[in-house]
mmCIF file of C-alpha atoms in Angstrom:
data_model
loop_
_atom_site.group_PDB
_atom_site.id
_atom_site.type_symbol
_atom_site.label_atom_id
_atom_site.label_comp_id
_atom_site.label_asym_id
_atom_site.label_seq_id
_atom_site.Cartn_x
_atom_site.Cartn_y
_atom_site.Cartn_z
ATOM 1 C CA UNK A 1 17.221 -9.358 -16.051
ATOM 2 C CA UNK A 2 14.452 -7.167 -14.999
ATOM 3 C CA UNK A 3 11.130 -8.307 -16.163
ATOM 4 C CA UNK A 4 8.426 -7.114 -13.590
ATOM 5 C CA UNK A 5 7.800 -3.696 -11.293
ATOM 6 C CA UNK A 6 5.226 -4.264 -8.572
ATOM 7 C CA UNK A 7 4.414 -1.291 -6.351
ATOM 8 C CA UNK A 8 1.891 -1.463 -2.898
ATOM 9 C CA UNK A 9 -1.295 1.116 -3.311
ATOM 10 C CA UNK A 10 -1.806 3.820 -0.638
ATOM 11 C CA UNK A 11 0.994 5.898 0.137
ATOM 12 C CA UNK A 12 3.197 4.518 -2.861
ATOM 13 C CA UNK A 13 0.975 5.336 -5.948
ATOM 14 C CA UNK A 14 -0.629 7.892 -4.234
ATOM 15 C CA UNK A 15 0.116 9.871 -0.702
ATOM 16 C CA UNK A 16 -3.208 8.367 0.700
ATOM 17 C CA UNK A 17 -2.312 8.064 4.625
ATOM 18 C CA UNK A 18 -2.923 11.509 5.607
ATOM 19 C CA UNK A 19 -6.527 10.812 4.462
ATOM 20 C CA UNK A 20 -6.499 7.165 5.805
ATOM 21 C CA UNK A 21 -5.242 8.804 9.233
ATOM 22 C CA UNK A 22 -8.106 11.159 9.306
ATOM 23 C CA UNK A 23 -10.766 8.633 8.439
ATOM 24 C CA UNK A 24 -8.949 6.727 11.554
ATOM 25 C CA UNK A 25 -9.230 10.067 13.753
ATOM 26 C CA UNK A 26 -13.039 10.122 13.055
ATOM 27 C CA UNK A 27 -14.050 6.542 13.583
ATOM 28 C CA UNK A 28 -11.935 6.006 16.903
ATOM 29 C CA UNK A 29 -12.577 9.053 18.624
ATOM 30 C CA UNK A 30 -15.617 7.715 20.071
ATOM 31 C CA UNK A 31 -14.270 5.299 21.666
ATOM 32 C CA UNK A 32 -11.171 7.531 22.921
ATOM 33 C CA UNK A 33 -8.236 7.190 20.836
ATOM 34 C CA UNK A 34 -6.489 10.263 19.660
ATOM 35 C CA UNK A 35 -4.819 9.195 16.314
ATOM 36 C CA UNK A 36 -2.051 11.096 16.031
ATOM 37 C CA UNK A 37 0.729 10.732 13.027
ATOM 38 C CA UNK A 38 2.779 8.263 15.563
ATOM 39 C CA UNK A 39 -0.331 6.870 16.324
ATOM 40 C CA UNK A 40 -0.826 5.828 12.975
ATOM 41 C CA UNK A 41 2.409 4.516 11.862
ATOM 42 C CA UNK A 42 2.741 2.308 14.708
ATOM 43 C CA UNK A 43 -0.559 0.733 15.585
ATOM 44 C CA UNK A 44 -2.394 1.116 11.779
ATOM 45 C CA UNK A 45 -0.215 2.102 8.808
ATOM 46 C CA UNK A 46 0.494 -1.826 6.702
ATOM 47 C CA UNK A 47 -2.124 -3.430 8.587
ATOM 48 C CA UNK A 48 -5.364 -5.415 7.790
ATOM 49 C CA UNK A 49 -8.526 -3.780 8.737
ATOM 50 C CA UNK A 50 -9.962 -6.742 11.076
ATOM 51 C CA UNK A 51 -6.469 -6.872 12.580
ATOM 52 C CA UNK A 52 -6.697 -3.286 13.503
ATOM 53 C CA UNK A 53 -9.871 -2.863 14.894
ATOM 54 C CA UNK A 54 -8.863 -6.276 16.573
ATOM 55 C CA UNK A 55 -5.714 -5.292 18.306
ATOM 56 C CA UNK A 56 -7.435 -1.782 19.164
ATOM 57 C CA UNK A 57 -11.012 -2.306 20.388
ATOM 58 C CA UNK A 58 -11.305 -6.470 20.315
ATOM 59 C CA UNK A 59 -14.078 -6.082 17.737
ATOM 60 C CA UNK A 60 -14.885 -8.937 15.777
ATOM 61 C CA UNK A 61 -17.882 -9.840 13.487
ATOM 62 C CA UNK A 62 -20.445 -7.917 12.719
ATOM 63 C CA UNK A 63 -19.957 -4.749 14.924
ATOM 64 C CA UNK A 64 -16.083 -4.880 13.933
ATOM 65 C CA UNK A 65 -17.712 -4.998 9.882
ATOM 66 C CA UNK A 66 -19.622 -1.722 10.745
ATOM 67 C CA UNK A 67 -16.947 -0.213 11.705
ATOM 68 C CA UNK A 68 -14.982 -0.515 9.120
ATOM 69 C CA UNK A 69 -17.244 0.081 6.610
ATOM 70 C CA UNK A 70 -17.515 3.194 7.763
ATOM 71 C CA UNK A 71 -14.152 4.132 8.062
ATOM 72 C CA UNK A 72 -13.521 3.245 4.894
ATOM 73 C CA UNK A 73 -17.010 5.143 3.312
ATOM 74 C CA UNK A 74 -15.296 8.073 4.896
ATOM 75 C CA UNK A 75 -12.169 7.737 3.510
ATOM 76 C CA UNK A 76 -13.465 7.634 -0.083
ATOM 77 C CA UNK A 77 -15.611 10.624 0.461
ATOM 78 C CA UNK A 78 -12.169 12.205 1.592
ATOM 79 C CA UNK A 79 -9.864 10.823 -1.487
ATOM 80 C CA UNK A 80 -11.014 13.143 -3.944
ATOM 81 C CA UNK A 81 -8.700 14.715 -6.202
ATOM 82 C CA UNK A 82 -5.727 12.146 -5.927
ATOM 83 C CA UNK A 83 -2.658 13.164 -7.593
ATOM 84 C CA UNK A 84 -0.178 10.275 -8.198
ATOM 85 C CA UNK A 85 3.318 10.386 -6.181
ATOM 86 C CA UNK A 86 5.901 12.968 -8.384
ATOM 87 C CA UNK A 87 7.609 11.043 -10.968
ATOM 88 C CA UNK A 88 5.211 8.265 -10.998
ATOM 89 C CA UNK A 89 3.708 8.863 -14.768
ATOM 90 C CA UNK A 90 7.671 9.040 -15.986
ATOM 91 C CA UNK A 91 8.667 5.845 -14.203
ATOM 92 C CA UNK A 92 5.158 3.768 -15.335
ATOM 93 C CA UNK A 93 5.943 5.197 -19.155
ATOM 94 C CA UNK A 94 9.526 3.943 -18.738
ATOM 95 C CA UNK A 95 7.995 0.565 -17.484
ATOM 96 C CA UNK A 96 5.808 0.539 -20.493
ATOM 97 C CA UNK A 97 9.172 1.914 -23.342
ATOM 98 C CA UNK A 98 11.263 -1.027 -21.819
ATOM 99 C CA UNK A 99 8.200 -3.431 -22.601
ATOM 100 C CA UNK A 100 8.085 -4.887 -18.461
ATOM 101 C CA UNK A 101 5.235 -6.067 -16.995
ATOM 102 C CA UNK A 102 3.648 -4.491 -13.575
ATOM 103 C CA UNK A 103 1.274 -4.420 -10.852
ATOM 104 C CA UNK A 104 -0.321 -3.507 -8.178
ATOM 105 C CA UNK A 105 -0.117 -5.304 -4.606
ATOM 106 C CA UNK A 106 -2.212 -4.119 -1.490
ATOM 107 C CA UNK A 107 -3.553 -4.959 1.676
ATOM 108 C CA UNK A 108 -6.445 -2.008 1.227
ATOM 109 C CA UNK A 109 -10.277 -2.959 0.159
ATOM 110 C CA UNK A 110 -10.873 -3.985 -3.185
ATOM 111 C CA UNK A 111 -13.425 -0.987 -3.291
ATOM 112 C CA UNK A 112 -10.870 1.506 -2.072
ATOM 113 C CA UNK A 113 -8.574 -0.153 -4.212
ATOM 114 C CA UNK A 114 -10.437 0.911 -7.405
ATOM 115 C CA UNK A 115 -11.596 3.989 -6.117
ATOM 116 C CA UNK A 116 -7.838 4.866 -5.808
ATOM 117 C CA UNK A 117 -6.505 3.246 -9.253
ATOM 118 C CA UNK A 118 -9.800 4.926 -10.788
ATOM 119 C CA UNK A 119 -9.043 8.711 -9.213
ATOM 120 C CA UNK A 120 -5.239 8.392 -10.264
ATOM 121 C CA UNK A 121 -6.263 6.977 -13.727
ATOM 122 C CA UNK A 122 -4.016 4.091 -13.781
ATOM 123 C CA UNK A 123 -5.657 0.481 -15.173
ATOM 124 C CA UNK A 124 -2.891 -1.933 -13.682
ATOM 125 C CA UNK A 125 -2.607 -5.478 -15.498
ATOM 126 C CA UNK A 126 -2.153 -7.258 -12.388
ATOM 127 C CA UNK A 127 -4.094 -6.488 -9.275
ATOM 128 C CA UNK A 128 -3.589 -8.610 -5.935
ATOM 129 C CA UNK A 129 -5.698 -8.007 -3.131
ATOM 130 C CA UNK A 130 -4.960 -9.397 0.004
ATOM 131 C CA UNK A 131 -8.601 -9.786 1.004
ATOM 132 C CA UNK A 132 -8.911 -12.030 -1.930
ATOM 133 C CA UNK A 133 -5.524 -13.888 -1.035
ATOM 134 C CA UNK A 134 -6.568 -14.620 2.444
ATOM 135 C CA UNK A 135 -3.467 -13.316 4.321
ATOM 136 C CA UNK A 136 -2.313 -9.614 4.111
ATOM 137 C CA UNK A 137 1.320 -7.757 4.568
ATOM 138 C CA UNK A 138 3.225 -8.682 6.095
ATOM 139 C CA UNK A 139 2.533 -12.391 4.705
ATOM 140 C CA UNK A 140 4.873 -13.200 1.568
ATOM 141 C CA UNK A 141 1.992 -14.744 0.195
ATOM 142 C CA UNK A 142 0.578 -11.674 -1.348
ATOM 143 C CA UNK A 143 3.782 -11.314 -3.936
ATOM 144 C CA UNK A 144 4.444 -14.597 -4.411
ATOM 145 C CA UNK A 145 0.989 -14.816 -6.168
ATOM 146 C CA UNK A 146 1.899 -11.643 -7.571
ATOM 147 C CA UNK A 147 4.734 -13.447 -9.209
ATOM 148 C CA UNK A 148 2.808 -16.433 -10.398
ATOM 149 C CA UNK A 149 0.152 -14.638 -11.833
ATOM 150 C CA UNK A 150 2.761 -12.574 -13.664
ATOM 151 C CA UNK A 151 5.575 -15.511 -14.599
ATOM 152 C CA UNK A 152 8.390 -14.379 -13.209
ATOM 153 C CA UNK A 153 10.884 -15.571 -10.352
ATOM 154 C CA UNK A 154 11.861 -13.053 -7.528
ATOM 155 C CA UNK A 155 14.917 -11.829 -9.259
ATOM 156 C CA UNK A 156 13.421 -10.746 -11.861
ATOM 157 C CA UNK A 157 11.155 -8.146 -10.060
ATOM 158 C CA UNK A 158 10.923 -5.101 -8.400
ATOM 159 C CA UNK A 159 9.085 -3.740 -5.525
ATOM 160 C CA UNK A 160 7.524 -0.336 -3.813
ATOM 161 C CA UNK A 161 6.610 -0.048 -0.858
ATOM 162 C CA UNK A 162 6.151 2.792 2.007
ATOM 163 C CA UNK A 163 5.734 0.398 4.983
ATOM 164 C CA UNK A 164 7.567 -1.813 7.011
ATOM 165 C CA UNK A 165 4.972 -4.245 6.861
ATOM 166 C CA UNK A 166 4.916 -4.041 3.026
ATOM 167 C CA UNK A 167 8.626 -4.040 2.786
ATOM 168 C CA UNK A 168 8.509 -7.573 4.983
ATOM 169 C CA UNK A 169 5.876 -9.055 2.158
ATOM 170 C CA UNK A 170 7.819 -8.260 -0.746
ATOM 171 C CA UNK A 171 11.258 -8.911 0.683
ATOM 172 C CA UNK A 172 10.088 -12.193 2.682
ATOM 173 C CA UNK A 173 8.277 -12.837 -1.605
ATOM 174 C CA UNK A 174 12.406 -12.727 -2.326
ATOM 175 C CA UNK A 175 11.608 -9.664 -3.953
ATOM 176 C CA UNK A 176 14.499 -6.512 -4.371
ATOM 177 C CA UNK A 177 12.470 -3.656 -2.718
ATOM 178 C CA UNK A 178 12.801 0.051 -2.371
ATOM 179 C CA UNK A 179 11.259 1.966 0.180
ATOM 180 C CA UNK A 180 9.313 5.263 -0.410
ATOM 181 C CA UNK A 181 9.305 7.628 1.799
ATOM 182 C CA UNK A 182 6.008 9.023 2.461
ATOM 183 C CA UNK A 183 4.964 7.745 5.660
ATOM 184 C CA UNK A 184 7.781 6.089 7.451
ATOM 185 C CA UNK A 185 11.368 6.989 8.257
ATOM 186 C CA UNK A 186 13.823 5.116 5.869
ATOM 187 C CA UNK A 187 15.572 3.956 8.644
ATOM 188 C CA UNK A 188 12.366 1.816 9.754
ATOM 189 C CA UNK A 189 11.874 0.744 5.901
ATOM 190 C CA UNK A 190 15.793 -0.452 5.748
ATOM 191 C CA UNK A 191 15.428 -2.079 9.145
ATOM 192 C CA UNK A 192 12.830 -4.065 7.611
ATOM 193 C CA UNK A 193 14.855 -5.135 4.473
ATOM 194 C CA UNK A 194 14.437 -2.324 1.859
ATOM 195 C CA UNK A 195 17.529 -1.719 -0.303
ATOM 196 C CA UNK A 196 17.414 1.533 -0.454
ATOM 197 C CA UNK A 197 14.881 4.465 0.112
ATOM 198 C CA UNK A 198 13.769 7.282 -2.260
ATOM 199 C CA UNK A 199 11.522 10.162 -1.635
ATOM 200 C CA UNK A 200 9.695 9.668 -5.123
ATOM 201 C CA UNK A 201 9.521 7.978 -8.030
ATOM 202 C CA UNK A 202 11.574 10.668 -9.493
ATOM 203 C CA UNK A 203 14.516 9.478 -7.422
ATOM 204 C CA UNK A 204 13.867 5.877 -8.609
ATOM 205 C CA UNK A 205 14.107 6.413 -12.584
ATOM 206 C CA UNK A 206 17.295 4.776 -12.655
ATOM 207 C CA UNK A 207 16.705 1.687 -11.088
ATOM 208 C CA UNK A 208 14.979 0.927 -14.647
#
């Protein structure tokens, strides 16, 4: 019996990546990367922050902090006007007629976090960050304290994600998971363990 819906943040409540991707373009150009939409889905899209800038400069500390702080300061002044994914007001009323409990699961800043949740007007009940957690997507971890928090076992949730690294979490959580298609090819998300793929959440009404 369904009890619980948790969905990831950027690019499943809202269709943030194009913005993340140019916030990416600025910050790296310096130092010679050309961030391309390929670019981004393999080397940035479901990944940690200090990872990134890890894997692509070696920057750790203090300069790798800067960095990122200003990545993400640009991406805020870029996320203005976020519209939610189509269908997503319809399937969070159904969530709230059938009386289930939800939440939101992401690997992004807690600041961006609320700065996203705040533009699209949504107050979720649950909110795991995986700053806050200590390990990020694609770490289980993330859901699993999802489903404490909430009191529910794996089969009695749901999960929505757009990434392949998100997809991993929630499915490696025991979780069923859809994948969204918004940023990735469904064939990557199903690779990665998704049951099926949708375009929107208007597509996904009657899973509930």
């Amino acid at each position: 019996m369904l009890k619980a819906v948790l969905f990831d943040l950027d690019g499943t409540l809202a269709d943030t990546d194009p913005l993340h991707l140019l916030a990416w373009r600025e910050v790296l150009a310096p130092y010679g990367f050309k961030v391309d939409p390929a670019f981004y889905r393999e080397r940035i899209s479901g990944r940690l922050n200090p990872e990134i800038v890890r894997d692509l400069l070696g920057l750790e500390g203090e300069e790798a902090e800067r960095l990122i702080a200003a990545k993400e300061a640009r991406f805020r002044a870029l996320a203005q006007g976020l519209r939610p994914t189509p269908g997503l007001p319809e399937f969070l009323e159904r969530i709230r007629e059938k009386g289930l409990l939800w939440g939101v699961v992401t690997n992004a800043p807690k600041e961006n976090a609320r700065h996203v949740l705040e533009a699209l007007g949504l107050r979720p009940p649950l909110l795991v960050l995986a700053e806050e957690v200590g390990r990020g997507k694609p770490d289980p971890l993330p859901y699993q304290l999802a489903l404490r928090r909430l009191g529910v076992a794996p089969e009695e949730a749901l999960a929505f994600e757009d990434s392949p690294s998100g997809v991993r979490s929630a499915v490696g959580a025991g979780i069923p998971t859809y994948g969204l298609l918004t940023g990735h090819k469904g064939e990557a998300l199903l690779q990665a363990g998704a049951k099926g793929v949708f375009r929107d959440f208007r597509e996904a009404l009657g899973l509930l």
